[in-house]
Short mmCIF file of C-alpha atoms and ligand atoms in Angstrom, two decimals:
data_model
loop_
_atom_site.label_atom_id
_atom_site.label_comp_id
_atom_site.label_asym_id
_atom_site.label_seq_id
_atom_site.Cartn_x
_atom_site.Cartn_y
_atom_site.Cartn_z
CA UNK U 16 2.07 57.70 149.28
CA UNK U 17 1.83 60.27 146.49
CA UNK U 18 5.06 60.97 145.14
CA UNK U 19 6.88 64.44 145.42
CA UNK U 20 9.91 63.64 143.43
CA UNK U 21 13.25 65.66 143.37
CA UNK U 22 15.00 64.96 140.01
CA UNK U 23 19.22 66.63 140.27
CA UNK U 24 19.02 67.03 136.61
CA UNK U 25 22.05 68.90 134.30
CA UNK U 26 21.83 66.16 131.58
CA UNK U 27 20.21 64.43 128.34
CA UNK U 28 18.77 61.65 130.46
CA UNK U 29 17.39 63.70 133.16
CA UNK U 30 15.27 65.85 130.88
CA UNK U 31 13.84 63.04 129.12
CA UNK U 32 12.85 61.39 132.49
CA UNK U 33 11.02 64.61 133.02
CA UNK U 34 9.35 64.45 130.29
CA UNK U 35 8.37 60.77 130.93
CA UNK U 36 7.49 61.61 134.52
CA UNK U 37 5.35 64.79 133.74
CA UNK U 38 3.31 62.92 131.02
CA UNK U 39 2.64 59.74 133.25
CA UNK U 40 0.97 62.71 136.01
CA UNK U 41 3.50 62.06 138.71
CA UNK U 42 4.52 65.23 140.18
CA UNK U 43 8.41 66.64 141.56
CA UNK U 44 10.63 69.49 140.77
CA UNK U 45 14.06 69.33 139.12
CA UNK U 46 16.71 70.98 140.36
CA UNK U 47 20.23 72.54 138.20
CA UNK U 48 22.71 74.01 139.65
CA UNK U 49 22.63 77.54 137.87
CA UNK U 50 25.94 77.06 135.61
CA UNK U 51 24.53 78.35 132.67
CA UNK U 52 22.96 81.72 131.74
CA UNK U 53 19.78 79.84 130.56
CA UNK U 54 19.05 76.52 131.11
CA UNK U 55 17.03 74.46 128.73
CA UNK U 56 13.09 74.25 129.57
CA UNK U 57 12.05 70.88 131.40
CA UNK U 58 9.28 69.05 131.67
CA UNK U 59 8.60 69.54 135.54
CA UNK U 60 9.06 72.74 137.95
CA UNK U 61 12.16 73.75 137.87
CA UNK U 62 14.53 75.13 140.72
CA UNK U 63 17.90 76.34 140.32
CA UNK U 64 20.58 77.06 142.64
CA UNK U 65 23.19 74.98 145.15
CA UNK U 66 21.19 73.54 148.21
CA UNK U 67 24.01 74.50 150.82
CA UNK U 68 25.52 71.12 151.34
CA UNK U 69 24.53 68.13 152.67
CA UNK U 70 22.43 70.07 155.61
CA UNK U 71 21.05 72.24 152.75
CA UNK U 72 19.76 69.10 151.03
CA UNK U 73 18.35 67.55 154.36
CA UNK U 74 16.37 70.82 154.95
CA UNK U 75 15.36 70.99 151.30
CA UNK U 76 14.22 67.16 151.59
CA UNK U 77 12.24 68.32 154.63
CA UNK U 78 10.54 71.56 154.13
CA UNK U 79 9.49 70.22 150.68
CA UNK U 80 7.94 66.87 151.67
CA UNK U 81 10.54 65.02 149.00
CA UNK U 82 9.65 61.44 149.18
CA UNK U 83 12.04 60.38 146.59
CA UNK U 84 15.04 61.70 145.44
CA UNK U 85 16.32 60.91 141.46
CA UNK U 86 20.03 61.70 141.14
CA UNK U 87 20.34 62.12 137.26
CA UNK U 88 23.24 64.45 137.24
CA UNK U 89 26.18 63.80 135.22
CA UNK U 90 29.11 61.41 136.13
CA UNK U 91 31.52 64.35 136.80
CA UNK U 92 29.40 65.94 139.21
CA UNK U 93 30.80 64.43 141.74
CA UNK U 94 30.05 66.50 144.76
CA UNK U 95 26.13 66.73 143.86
CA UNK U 96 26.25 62.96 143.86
CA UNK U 97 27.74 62.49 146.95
CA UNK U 98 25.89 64.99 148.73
CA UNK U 99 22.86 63.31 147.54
CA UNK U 100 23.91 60.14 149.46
CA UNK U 101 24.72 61.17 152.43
CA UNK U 102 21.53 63.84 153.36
CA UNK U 103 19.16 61.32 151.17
CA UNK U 104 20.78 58.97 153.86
CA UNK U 105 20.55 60.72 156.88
CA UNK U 106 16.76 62.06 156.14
CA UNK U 107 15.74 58.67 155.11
CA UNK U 108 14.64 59.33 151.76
CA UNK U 109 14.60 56.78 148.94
CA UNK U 110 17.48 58.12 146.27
CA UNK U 111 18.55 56.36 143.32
CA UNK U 112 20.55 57.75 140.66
CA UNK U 113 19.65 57.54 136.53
CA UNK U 114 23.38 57.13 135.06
CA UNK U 115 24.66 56.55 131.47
CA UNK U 116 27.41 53.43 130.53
CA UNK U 117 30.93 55.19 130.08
CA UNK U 118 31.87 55.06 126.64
CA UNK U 119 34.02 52.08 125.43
CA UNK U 120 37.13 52.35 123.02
CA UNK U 121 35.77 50.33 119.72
CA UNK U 122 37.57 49.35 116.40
CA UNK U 123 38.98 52.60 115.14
CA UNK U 124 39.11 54.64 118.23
CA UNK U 125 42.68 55.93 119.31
CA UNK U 126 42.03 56.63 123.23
CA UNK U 127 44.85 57.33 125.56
CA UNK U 128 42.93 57.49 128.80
CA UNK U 129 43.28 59.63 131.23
CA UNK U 130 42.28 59.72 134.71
CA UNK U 131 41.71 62.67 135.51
CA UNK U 132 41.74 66.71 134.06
CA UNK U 133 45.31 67.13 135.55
CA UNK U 134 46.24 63.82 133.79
CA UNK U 135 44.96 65.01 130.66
CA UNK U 136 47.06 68.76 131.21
CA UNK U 137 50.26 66.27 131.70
CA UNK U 138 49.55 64.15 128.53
CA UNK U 139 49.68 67.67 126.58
CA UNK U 140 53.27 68.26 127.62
CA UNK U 141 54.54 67.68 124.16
CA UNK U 142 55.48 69.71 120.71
CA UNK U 143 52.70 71.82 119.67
CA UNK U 144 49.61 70.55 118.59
CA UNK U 145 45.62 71.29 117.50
CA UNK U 146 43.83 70.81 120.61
CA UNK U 147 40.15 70.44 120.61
CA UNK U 148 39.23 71.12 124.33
CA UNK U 149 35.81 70.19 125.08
CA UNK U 150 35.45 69.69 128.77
CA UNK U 151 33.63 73.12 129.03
CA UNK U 152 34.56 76.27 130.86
CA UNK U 153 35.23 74.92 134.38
CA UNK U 154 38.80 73.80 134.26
CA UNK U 155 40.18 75.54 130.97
CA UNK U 156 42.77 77.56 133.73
CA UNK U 157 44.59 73.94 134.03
CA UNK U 158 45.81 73.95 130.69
CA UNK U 159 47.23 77.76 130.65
CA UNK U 160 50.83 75.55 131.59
CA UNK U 161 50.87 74.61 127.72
CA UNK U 162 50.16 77.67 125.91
CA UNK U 163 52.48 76.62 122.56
CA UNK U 164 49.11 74.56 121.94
CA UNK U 165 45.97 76.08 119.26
CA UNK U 166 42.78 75.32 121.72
CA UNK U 167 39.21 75.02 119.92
CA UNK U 168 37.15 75.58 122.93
CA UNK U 169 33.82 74.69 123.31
CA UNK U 170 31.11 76.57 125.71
CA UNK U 171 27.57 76.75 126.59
CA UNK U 172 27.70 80.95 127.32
CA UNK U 173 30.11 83.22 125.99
CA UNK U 174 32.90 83.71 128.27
CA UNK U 175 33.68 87.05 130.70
CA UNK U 176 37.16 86.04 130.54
CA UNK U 177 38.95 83.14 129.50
CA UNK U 178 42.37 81.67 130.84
CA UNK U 179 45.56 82.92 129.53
CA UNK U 180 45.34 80.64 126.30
CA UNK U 181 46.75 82.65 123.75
CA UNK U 182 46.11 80.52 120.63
CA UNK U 183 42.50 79.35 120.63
CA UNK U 184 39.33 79.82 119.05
CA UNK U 185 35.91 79.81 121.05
CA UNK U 186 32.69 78.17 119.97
CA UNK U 187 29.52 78.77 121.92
CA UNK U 188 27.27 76.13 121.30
CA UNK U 189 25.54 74.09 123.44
CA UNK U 190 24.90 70.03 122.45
CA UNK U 191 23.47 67.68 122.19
CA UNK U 192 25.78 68.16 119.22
CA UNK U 193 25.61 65.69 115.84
CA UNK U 194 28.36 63.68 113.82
CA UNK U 195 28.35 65.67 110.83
CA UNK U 196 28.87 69.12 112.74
CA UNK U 197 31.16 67.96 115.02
CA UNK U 198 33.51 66.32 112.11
CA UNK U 199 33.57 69.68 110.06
CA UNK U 200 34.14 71.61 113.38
CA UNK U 201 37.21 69.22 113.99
CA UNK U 202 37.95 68.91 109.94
CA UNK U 203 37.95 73.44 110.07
CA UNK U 204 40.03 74.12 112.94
CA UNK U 205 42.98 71.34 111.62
CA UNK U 206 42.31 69.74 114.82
CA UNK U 207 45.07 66.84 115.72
CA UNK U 208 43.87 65.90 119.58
CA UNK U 209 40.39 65.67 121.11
CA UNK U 210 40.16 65.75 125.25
CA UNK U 211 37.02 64.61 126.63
CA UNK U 212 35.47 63.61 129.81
CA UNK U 213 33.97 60.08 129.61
CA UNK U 214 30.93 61.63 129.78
CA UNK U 215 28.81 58.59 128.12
CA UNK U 216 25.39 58.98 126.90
CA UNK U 217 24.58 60.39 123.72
CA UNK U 218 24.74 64.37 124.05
CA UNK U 219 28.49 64.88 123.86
CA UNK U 220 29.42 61.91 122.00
CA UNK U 221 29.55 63.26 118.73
CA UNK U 222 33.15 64.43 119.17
CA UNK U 223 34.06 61.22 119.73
CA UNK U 224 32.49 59.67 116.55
CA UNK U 225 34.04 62.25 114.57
CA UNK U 226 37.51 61.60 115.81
CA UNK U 227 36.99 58.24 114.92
CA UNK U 228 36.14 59.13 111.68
CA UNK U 229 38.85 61.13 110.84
CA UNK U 230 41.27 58.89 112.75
CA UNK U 231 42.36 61.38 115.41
CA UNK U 232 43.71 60.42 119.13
CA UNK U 233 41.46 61.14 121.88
CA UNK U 234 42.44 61.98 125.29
CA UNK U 235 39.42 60.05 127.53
CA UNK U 236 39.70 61.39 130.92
CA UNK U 237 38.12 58.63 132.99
CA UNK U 238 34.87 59.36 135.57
CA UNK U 239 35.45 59.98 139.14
CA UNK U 240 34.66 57.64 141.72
CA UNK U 241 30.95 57.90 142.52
CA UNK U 242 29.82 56.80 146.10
CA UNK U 243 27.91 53.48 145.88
CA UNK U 244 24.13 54.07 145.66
CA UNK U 245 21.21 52.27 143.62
CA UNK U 246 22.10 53.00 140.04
CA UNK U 247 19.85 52.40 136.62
CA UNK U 248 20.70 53.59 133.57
CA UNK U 249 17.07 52.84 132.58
CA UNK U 250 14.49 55.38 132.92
CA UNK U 251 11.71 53.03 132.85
CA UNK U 252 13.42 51.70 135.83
CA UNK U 253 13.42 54.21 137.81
CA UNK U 254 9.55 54.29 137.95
CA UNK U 255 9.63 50.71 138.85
CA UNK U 256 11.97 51.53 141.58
CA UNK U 257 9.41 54.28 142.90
CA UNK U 258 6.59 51.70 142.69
CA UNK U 259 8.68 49.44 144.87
CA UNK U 260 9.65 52.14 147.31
CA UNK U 261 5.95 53.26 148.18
CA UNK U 262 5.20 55.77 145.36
CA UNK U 263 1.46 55.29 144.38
CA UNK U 264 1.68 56.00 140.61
CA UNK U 265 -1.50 55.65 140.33
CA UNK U 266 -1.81 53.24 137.14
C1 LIG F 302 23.66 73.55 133.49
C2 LIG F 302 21.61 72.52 131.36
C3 LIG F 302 19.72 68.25 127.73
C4 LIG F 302 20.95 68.35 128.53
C5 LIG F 302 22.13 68.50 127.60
C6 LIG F 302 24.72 65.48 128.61
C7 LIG F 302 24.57 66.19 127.30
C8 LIG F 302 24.34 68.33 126.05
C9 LIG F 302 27.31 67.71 126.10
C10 LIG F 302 31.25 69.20 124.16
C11 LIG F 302 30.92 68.71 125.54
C12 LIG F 302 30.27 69.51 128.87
C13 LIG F 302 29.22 70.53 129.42
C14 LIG F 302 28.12 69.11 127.98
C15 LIG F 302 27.09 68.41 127.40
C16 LIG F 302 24.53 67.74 127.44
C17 LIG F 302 23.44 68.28 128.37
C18 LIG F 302 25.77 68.33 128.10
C19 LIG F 302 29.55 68.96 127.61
C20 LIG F 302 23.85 71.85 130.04
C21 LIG F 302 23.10 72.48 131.19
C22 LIG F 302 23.99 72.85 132.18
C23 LIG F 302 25.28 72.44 131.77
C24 LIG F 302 26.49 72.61 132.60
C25 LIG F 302 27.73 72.38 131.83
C26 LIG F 302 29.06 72.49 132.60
C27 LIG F 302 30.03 71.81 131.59
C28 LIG F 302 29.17 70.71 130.96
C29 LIG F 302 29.31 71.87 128.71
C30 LIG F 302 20.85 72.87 130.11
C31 LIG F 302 23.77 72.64 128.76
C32 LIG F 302 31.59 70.15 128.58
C33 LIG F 302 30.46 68.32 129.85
O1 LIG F 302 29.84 77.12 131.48
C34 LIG F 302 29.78 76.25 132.38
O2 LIG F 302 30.04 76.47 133.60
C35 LIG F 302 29.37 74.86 131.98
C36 LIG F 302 29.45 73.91 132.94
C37 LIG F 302 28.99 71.78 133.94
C38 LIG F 302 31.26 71.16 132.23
C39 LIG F 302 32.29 72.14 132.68
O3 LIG F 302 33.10 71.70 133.50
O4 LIG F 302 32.29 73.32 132.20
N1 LIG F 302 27.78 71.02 131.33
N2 LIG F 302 25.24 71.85 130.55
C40 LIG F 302 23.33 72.49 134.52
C41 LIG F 302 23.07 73.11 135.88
O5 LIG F 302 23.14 74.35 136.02
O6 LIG F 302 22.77 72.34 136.81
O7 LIG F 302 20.81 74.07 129.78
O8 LIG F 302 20.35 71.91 129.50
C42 LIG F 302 23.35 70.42 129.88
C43 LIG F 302 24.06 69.52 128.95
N3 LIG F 302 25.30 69.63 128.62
O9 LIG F 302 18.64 68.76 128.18
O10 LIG F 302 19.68 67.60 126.63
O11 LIG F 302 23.68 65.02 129.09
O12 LIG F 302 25.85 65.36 129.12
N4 LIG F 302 27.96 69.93 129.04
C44 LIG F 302 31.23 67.15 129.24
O13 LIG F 302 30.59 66.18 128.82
O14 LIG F 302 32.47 67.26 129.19
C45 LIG F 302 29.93 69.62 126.26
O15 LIG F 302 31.31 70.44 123.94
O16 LIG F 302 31.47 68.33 123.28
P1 LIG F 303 29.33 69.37 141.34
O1 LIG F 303 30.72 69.88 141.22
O2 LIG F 303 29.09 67.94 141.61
O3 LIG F 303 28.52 70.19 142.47
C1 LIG F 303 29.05 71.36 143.08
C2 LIG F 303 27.88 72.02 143.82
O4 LIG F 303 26.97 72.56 142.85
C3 LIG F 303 27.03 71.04 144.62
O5 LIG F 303 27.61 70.74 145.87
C4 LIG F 303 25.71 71.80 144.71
O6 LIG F 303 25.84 72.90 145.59
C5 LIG F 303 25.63 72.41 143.31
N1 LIG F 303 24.90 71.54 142.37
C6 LIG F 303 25.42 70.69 141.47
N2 LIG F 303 24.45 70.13 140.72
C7 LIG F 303 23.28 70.64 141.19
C8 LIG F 303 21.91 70.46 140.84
N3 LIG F 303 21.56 69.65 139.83
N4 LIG F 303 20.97 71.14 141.56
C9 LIG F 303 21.33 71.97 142.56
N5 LIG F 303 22.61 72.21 142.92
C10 LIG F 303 23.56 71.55 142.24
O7 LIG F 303 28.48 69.81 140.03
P2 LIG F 303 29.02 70.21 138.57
O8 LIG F 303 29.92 69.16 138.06
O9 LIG F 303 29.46 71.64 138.66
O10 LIG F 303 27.67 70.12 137.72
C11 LIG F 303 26.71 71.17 137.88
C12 LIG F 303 25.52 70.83 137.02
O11 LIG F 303 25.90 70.71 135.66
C13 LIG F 303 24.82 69.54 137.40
O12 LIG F 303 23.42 69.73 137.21
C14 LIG F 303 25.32 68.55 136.37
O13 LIG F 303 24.38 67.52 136.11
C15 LIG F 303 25.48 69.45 135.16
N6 LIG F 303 26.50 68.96 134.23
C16 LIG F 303 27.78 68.82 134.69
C17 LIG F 303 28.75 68.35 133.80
C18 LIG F 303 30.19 68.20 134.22
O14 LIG F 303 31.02 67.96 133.33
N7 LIG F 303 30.49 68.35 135.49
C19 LIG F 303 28.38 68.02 132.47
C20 LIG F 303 27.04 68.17 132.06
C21 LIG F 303 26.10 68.65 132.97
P3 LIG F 303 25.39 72.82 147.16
O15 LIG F 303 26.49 72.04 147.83
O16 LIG F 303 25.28 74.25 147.60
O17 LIG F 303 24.07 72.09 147.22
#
């Protein structure tokens, strides 16, 4: 069949399999949610906005002749990923998802993991310290029950209003970020603590490499459990996988 892909994009390794998918002729739409003000360009159609839950998705699947469905969100977006399951499921609709490793604690690296964001708002339930809080604007209101802590925030749009953090500084910036920026960001702002989401892949990890570097503790909040699907973290994989599943690629 020819292939009318939807890609549930959001992240580093979805836009580059857009990019591979557009220039190999093979034709879809990617979907984001509509978090930020403007999303990046991609490499295919793009549509933005929530689908209306699972029934949404179904509905979407059907009225827009989806054969294959390419869940390349990121590993916190939970919900996305488990809606994609179940109406992928129930309309019959080939879905695999395009994930990145975790991240692994190597020589140097002072982790205290974390499983999730109200684990990490416990673990800051001690004397005052330098906080850079990088898990983006969503859940900054859980850590308004420590506000003896300086937070360096990091967002992708400048906020309306931000929790009742009275010590911080904002950054607006969006990544993929680099080494070198992220070191003097932490180096500038006296930082003593990074959190992070185990976000893997190679847009966010920058913070990570710098706290190494400077031998600072990192609070790793580990991923969410993810429903079980097919799973790649190989984009060259994924058009295998649509060969096998029916897609004529037409090579
Ligand atoms: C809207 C779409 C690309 C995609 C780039 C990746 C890498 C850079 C690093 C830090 C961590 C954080 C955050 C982050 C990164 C990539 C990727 C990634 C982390 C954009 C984008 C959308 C979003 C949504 C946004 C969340 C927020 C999370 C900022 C585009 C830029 C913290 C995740 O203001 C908000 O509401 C922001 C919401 C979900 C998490 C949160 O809870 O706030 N991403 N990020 C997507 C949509 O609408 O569907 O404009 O490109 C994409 C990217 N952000 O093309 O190279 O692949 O992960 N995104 C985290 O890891 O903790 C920043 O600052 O160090
Ligand atoms: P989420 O909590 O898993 O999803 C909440 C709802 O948002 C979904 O049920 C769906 O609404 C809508 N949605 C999410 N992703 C969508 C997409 N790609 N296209 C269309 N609708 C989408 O999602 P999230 O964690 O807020 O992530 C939102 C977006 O940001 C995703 O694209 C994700 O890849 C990207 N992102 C997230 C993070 C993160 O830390 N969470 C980091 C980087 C990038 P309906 O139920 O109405 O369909």
């Amino acid at each position: 069949m020819v292939p009318n892909l939807l890609v549930l994009g959001g992240t580093t390794e979805a836009a580059a399999l857009c990019r591979e998918l557009a220039a190999a002729g093979i034709g879809g739409t990617v979907s984001l949610a509509g978090r930020v003000a403007r999303p990046a360009p991609q490499a295919l159609p793009q549509r933005v906005g929530g689908f209306g839950g699972v029934d949404g998705l179904i509905a979407h699947l059907r009225d827009n002749c989806v054969t294959h469905v390419i869940d390349a969100t990121h590993p916190f977006a939970v919900q996305m990923s488990r809606n994609a399951v179940a109406a992928c499921a129930r309309a019959g609709v080939p879905l695999i998802a395009l994930t990145r490793a975790p991240w692994e604690a190597g020589p140097g690296d002072r982790w205290q993991h974390v499983p999730d964001i109200a684990g990490a708002v416990d673990a800051l339930d001690r004397p005052a310290l330098r906080v850079m809080l990088a898990v983006g604007r969503m859940h900054l209101a859980a850590f308004a029950v420590h506000p003896r802590h300086f937070y360096l925030l990091r967002l992708v749009d400048p906020p309306e209003a931000l929790p009742d953090l009275p010590d911080r500084h904002v950054v607006v910036d969006r990544g993929p970020f680099d080494i070198a920026g992220d070191t003097a960001l932490l180096r500038r702002h006296r930082i003593d603590l990074v959190v992070s989401k185990n976000a893997g892949g190679e847009g966010a990890s920058a913070k990570i490499a710098a706290a190494r570097a400077l031998g600072l503790p990192v609070l790793m909040i580990d991923r969410p459990a993810l429903p079980q699907r097919s799973e790649t973290h190989d984009p060259g994989e994924v058009l295998r996988w649509l060969g096998h599943a029916g897609a004529d690629l037409g090579v």
